[in-house]
Amino acid sequence: MEDLQAHYQLLHQNALEEIRMNGFSHDPGLDDESDSRRGLTLLLQPNETIKSNFKRFIFELTAIDPGQYPYPSSDIHVTIMPIISCYEGFTLETVEREAYIDAIEKALEGIKKITLRFEGVFASPSCLMIKGYPMNGELETCREKLRELFSKSKIPQSLDKRYRLVTAHSTVYRFKQPVNHPDKFLSLLGQYEKHHFGDQEFDKVQFVFNDWYQRKEKVIPLETFDLHK
């Protein structure tokens, strides 16, 4: 947990330096209906209690600048692994979904329930996130088994292509236009630096076809896997 705390702190400090130099960046693609970026993701969905605890933070962010993009509860998630990172023009018709389901099922054999603690927040220049900390070794074991299995498979994949995933964060707020009152955002982040949002034991893993932002109306659920007790 200490290593992950240090990693989150490094990400946050690097983001703050960028923000202080150049301000927050924003993604106008959030409103682009022609955005065709799609991918395949294995993820966890926080329960209603956890998402309700996130809502207070999201509400306070929205009060600072209502013109941005707060994640609706339906879209909040924790990524276990992007099996295929989103890219333009990717469709389900180009892959054999059953091959992915079979591979993931093998990787999940023996994986027990994944427990996460949600505590504290951090920034990137374009979005704000809640820190998640694995409280047992199941998440990392799951990721390593996925990496090993897919590396030996001929199934198209892009595991760790953008970066090696070590966090268990949940993105809750994105900037889609120039940011008003950046200092207020930074102040609120400071207030929630060590805030405990709750713990959850996840007993299900979801495999989905998704857009870049995991918007519910664009997500196609492909399979749900039960984890062992």
JSON list of C-alpha atoms in Angstrom, two decimals, residues 103-223:
[
{"chain": "A", "resi": 103, "resn": "ALA", "atom": "CA", "xyz": [-9.34, -16.48, -21.83]},
{"chain": "A", "resi": 104, "resn": "ILE", "atom": "CA", "xyz": [-10.56, -14.19, -19.06]},
{"chain": "A", "resi": 105, "resn": "GLU", "atom": "CA", "xyz": [-12.36, -17.07, -17.38]},
{"chain": "A", "resi": 106, "resn": "LYS", "atom": "CA", "xyz": [-9.08, -19.01, -17.25]},
{"chain": "A", "resi": 107, "resn": "ALA", "atom": "CA", "xyz": [-7.21, -16.00, -15.88]},
{"chain": "A", "resi": 108, "resn": "LEU", "atom": "CA", "xyz": [-9.80, -15.56, -13.12]},
{"chain": "A", "resi": 109, "resn": "GLU", "atom": "CA", "xyz": [-9.54, -19.17, -11.95]},
{"chain": "A", "resi": 110, "resn": "GLY", "atom": "CA", "xyz": [-8.63, -19.11, -8.26]},
{"chain": "A", "resi": 111, "resn": "ILE", "atom": "CA", "xyz": [-9.01, -15.33, -7.93]},
{"chain": "A", "resi": 112, "resn": "LYS", "atom": "CA", "xyz": [-10.86, -14.51, -4.73]},
{"chain": "A", "resi": 113, "resn": "LYS", "atom": "CA", "xyz": [-12.93, -11.45, -3.93]},
{"chain": "A", "resi": 114, "resn": "ILE", "atom": "CA", "xyz": [-11.07, -8.19, -4.51]},
{"chain": "A", "resi": 115, "resn": "THR", "atom": "CA", "xyz": [-11.18, -5.74, -1.60]},
{"chain": "A", "resi": 116, "resn": "LEU", "atom": "CA", "xyz": [-10.51, -2.05, -2.26]},
{"chain": "A", "resi": 117, "resn": "ARG", "atom": "CA", "xyz": [-10.32, 0.95, 0.06]},
{"chain": "A", "resi": 118, "resn": "PHE", "atom": "CA", "xyz": [-11.27, 4.28, -1.51]},
{"chain": "A", "resi": 119, "resn": "GLU", "atom": "CA", "xyz": [-9.37, 7.02, 0.28]},
{"chain": "A", "resi": 120, "resn": "GLY", "atom": "CA", "xyz": [-8.16, 10.39, -0.93]},
{"chain": "A", "resi": 121, "resn": "VAL", "atom": "CA", "xyz": [-8.22, 12.09, -4.33]},
{"chain": "A", "resi": 122, "resn": "PHE", "atom": "CA", "xyz": [-5.72, 13.13, -6.98]},
{"chain": "A", "resi": 123, "resn": "ALA", "atom": "CA", "xyz": [-5.56, 15.05, -10.21]},
{"chain": "A", "resi": 124, "resn": "SER", "atom": "CA", "xyz": [-4.35, 14.77, -13.75]},
{"chain": "A", "resi": 125, "resn": "PRO", "atom": "CA", "xyz": [-4.38, 17.93, -15.88]},
{"chain": "A", "resi": 126, "resn": "SER", "atom": "CA", "xyz": [-7.66, 16.84, -17.52]},
{"chain": "A", "resi": 127, "resn": "CYS", "atom": "CA", "xyz": [-9.58, 14.93, -14.83]},
{"chain": "A", "resi": 128, "resn": "LEU", "atom": "CA", "xyz": [-9.99, 14.30, -11.12]},
{"chain": "A", "resi": 129, "resn": "MET", "atom": "CA", "xyz": [-9.91, 10.85, -9.54]},
{"chain": "A", "resi": 130, "resn": "ILE", "atom": "CA", "xyz": [-10.51, 8.98, -6.31]},
{"chain": "A", "resi": 131, "resn": "LYS", "atom": "CA", "xyz": [-7.67, 6.80, -5.08]},
{"chain": "A", "resi": 132, "resn": "GLY", "atom": "CA", "xyz": [-8.32, 3.10, -4.64]},
{"chain": "A", "resi": 133, "resn": "TYR", "atom": "CA", "xyz": [-6.07, 0.82, -2.60]},
{"chain": "A", "resi": 134, "resn": "PRO", "atom": "CA", "xyz": [-6.14, -2.99, -2.89]},
{"chain": "A", "resi": 135, "resn": "MET", "atom": "CA", "xyz": [-6.48, -4.45, 0.61]},
{"chain": "A", "resi": 136, "resn": "ASN", "atom": "CA", "xyz": [-5.51, -7.95, -0.48]},
{"chain": "A", "resi": 137, "resn": "GLY", "atom": "CA", "xyz": [-3.33, -9.29, -3.27]},
{"chain": "A", "resi": 138, "resn": "GLU", "atom": "CA", "xyz": [-6.13, -10.46, -5.53]},
{"chain": "A", "resi": 139, "resn": "LEU", "atom": "CA", "xyz": [-6.19, -7.47, -7.92]},
{"chain": "A", "resi": 140, "resn": "GLU", "atom": "CA", "xyz": [-2.48, -7.67, -8.72]},
{"chain": "A", "resi": 141, "resn": "THR", "atom": "CA", "xyz": [-2.62, -11.46, -8.99]},
{"chain": "A", "resi": 142, "resn": "CYS", "atom": "CA", "xyz": [-5.51, -11.10, -11.42]},
{"chain": "A", "resi": 143, "resn": "ARG", "atom": "CA", "xyz": [-3.60, -8.56, -13.52]},
{"chain": "A", "resi": 144, "resn": "GLU", "atom": "CA", "xyz": [-0.49, -10.71, -13.64]},
{"chain": "A", "resi": 145, "resn": "LYS", "atom": "CA", "xyz": [-2.48, -13.77, -14.70]},
{"chain": "A", "resi": 146, "resn": "LEU", "atom": "CA", "xyz": [-4.15, -11.75, -17.45]},
{"chain": "A", "resi": 147, "resn": "ARG", "atom": "CA", "xyz": [-0.77, -10.47, -18.67]},
{"chain": "A", "resi": 148, "resn": "GLU", "atom": "CA", "xyz": [0.71, -13.96, -18.69]},
{"chain": "A", "resi": 149, "resn": "LEU", "atom": "CA", "xyz": [-2.25, -15.58, -20.42]},
{"chain": "A", "resi": 150, "resn": "PHE", "atom": "CA", "xyz": [-2.69, -12.96, -23.13]},
{"chain": "A", "resi": 151, "resn": "SER", "atom": "CA", "xyz": [1.06, -12.77, -23.80]},
{"chain": "A", "resi": 152, "resn": "LYS", "atom": "CA", "xyz": [0.92, -16.45, -24.76]},
{"chain": "A", "resi": 153, "resn": "SER", "atom": "CA", "xyz": [-2.25, -16.07, -26.77]},
{"chain": "A", "resi": 154, "resn": "LYS", "atom": "CA", "xyz": [-2.79, -15.04, -30.38]},
{"chain": "A", "resi": 155, "resn": "ILE", "atom": "CA", "xyz": [-5.93, -13.11, -29.41]},
{"chain": "A", "resi": 156, "resn": "PRO", "atom": "CA", "xyz": [-5.61, -9.41, -30.37]},
{"chain": "A", "resi": 157, "resn": "GLN", "atom": "CA", "xyz": [-4.97, -7.32, -27.24]},
{"chain": "A", "resi": 158, "resn": "SER", "atom": "CA", "xyz": [-3.20, -4.20, -26.01]},
{"chain": "A", "resi": 159, "resn": "LEU", "atom": "CA", "xyz": [-2.54, -4.91, -22.32]},
{"chain": "A", "resi": 160, "resn": "ASP", "atom": "CA", "xyz": [-0.26, -2.24, -20.78]},
{"chain": "A", "resi": 161, "resn": "LYS", "atom": "CA", "xyz": [0.21, -0.64, -24.21]},
{"chain": "A", "resi": 162, "resn": "ARG", "atom": "CA", "xyz": [-0.36, 2.90, -22.92]},
{"chain": "A", "resi": 163, "resn": "TYR", "atom": "CA", "xyz": [1.23, 2.30, -19.49]},
{"chain": "A", "resi": 164, "resn": "ARG", "atom": "CA", "xyz": [1.53, -0.53, -16.98]},
{"chain": "A", "resi": 165, "resn": "LEU", "atom": "CA", "xyz": [-1.58, -0.36, -14.83]},
{"chain": "A", "resi": 166, "resn": "VAL", "atom": "CA", "xyz": [-0.81, -0.42, -11.10]},
{"chain": "A", "resi": 167, "resn": "THR", "atom": "CA", "xyz": [-3.51, 1.85, -9.66]},
{"chain": "A", "resi": 168, "resn": "ALA", "atom": "CA", "xyz": [-7.09, 1.10, -8.64]},
{"chain": "A", "resi": 169, "resn": "HIS", "atom": "CA", "xyz": [-8.50, 4.59, -9.10]},
{"chain": "A", "resi": 170, "resn": "SER", "atom": "CA", "xyz": [-11.92, 5.76, -10.20]},
{"chain": "A", "resi": 171, "resn": "THR", "atom": "CA", "xyz": [-12.27, 8.81, -12.46]},
{"chain": "A", "resi": 172, "resn": "VAL", "atom": "CA", "xyz": [-15.21, 10.95, -11.34]},
{"chain": "A", "resi": 173, "resn": "TYR", "atom": "CA", "xyz": [-14.83, 14.35, -13.05]},
{"chain": "A", "resi": 174, "resn": "ARG", "atom": "CA", "xyz": [-13.48, 15.50, -16.41]},
{"chain": "A", "resi": 175, "resn": "PHE", "atom": "CA", "xyz": [-12.89, 18.94, -17.89]},
{"chain": "A", "resi": 176, "resn": "LYS", "atom": "CA", "xyz": [-14.54, 19.47, -21.26]},
{"chain": "A", "resi": 177, "resn": "GLN", "atom": "CA", "xyz": [-14.02, 23.24, -21.61]},
{"chain": "A", "resi": 178, "resn": "PRO", "atom": "CA", "xyz": [-11.65, 25.89, -20.23]},
{"chain": "A", "resi": 179, "resn": "VAL", "atom": "CA", "xyz": [-11.65, 25.76, -16.46]},
{"chain": "A", "resi": 180, "resn": "ASN", "atom": "CA", "xyz": [-13.04, 28.53, -14.29]},
{"chain": "A", "resi": 181, "resn": "HIS", "atom": "CA", "xyz": [-11.68, 28.95, -10.75]},
{"chain": "A", "resi": 182, "resn": "PRO", "atom": "CA", "xyz": [-8.77, 26.46, -10.91]},
{"chain": "A", "resi": 183, "resn": "ASP", "atom": "CA", "xyz": [-7.63, 27.52, -7.44]},
{"chain": "A", "resi": 184, "resn": "LYS", "atom": "CA", "xyz": [-10.98, 26.44, -6.00]},
{"chain": "A", "resi": 185, "resn": "PHE", "atom": "CA", "xyz": [-10.56, 22.99, -7.52]},
{"chain": "A", "resi": 186, "resn": "LEU", "atom": "CA", "xyz": [-7.07, 22.68, -6.05]},
{"chain": "A", "resi": 187, "resn": "SER", "atom": "CA", "xyz": [-8.34, 23.81, -2.66]},
{"chain": "A", "resi": 188, "resn": "LEU", "atom": "CA", "xyz": [-11.12, 21.20, -2.70]},
{"chain": "A", "resi": 189, "resn": "LEU", "atom": "CA", "xyz": [-8.64, 18.50, -3.65]},
{"chain": "A", "resi": 190, "resn": "GLY", "atom": "CA", "xyz": [-6.65, 19.47, -0.57]},
{"chain": "A", "resi": 191, "resn": "GLN", "atom": "CA", "xyz": [-9.73, 19.14, 1.63]},
{"chain": "A", "resi": 192, "resn": "TYR", "atom": "CA", "xyz": [-10.34, 15.60, 0.35]},
{"chain": "A", "resi": 193, "resn": "GLU", "atom": "CA", "xyz": [-6.68, 14.57, 0.40]},
{"chain": "A", "resi": 194, "resn": "LYS", "atom": "CA", "xyz": [-7.21, 11.88, 3.05]},
{"chain": "A", "resi": 195, "resn": "HIS", "atom": "CA", "xyz": [-10.99, 11.49, 2.95]},
{"chain": "A", "resi": 196, "resn": "HIS", "atom": "CA", "xyz": [-12.18, 7.91, 3.46]},
{"chain": "A", "resi": 197, "resn": "PHE", "atom": "CA", "xyz": [-14.97, 7.12, 0.99]},
{"chain": "A", "resi": 198, "resn": "GLY", "atom": "CA", "xyz": [-15.37, 3.51, 2.11]},
{"chain": "A", "resi": 199, "resn": "ASP", "atom": "CA", "xyz": [-14.24, -0.07, 1.52]},
{"chain": "A", "resi": 200, "resn": "GLN", "atom": "CA", "xyz": [-15.79, -2.65, -0.78]},
{"chain": "A", "resi": 201, "resn": "GLU", "atom": "CA", "xyz": [-15.35, -6.36, -1.34]},
{"chain": "A", "resi": 202, "resn": "PHE", "atom": "CA", "xyz": [-15.98, -7.02, -5.03]},
{"chain": "A", "resi": 203, "resn": "ASP", "atom": "CA", "xyz": [-17.36, -10.43, -5.91]},
{"chain": "A", "resi": 204, "resn": "LYS", "atom": "CA", "xyz": [-18.03, -9.79, -9.60]},
{"chain": "A", "resi": 205, "resn": "VAL", "atom": "CA", "xyz": [-15.91, -8.72, -12.57]},
{"chain": "A", "resi": 206, "resn": "GLN", "atom": "CA", "xyz": [-17.45, -7.29, -15.72]},
{"chain": "A", "resi": 207, "resn": "PHE", "atom": "CA", "xyz": [-16.21, -7.56, -19.29]},
{"chain": "A", "resi": 208, "resn": "VAL", "atom": "CA", "xyz": [-17.56, -4.83, -21.56]},
{"chain": "A", "resi": 209, "resn": "PHE", "atom": "CA", "xyz": [-17.32, -3.21, -24.99]},
{"chain": "A", "resi": 210, "resn": "ASN", "atom": "CA", "xyz": [-16.99, 0.49, -24.22]},
{"chain": "A", "resi": 211, "resn": "ASP", "atom": "CA", "xyz": [-16.33, 4.01, -25.41]},
{"chain": "A", "resi": 212, "resn": "TRP", "atom": "CA", "xyz": [-13.48, 6.14, -24.06]},
{"chain": "A", "resi": 213, "resn": "TYR", "atom": "CA", "xyz": [-15.53, 7.39, -21.10]},
{"chain": "A", "resi": 214, "resn": "GLN", "atom": "CA", "xyz": [-17.42, 4.21, -20.15]},
{"chain": "A", "resi": 215, "resn": "ARG", "atom": "CA", "xyz": [-20.77, 5.93, -20.75]},
{"chain": "A", "resi": 216, "resn": "LYS", "atom": "CA", "xyz": [-23.59, 3.55, -19.93]},
{"chain": "A", "resi": 217, "resn": "GLU", "atom": "CA", "xyz": [-25.53, 4.31, -23.10]},
{"chain": "A", "resi": 218, "resn": "LYS", "atom": "CA", "xyz": [-22.52, 3.30, -25.20]},
{"chain": "A", "resi": 219, "resn": "VAL", "atom": "CA", "xyz": [-21.36, 0.29, -23.17]},
{"chain": "A", "resi": 220, "resn": "ILE", "atom": "CA", "xyz": [-22.30, -3.24, -24.23]},
{"chain": "A", "resi": 221, "resn": "PRO", "atom": "CA", "xyz": [-21.94, -5.78, -21.39]},
{"chain": "A", "resi": 222, "resn": "LEU", "atom": "CA", "xyz": [-20.33, -8.96, -22.71]},
{"chain": "A", "resi": 223, "resn": "GLU", "atom": "CA", "xyz": [-19.95, -11.15, -19.62]}
]
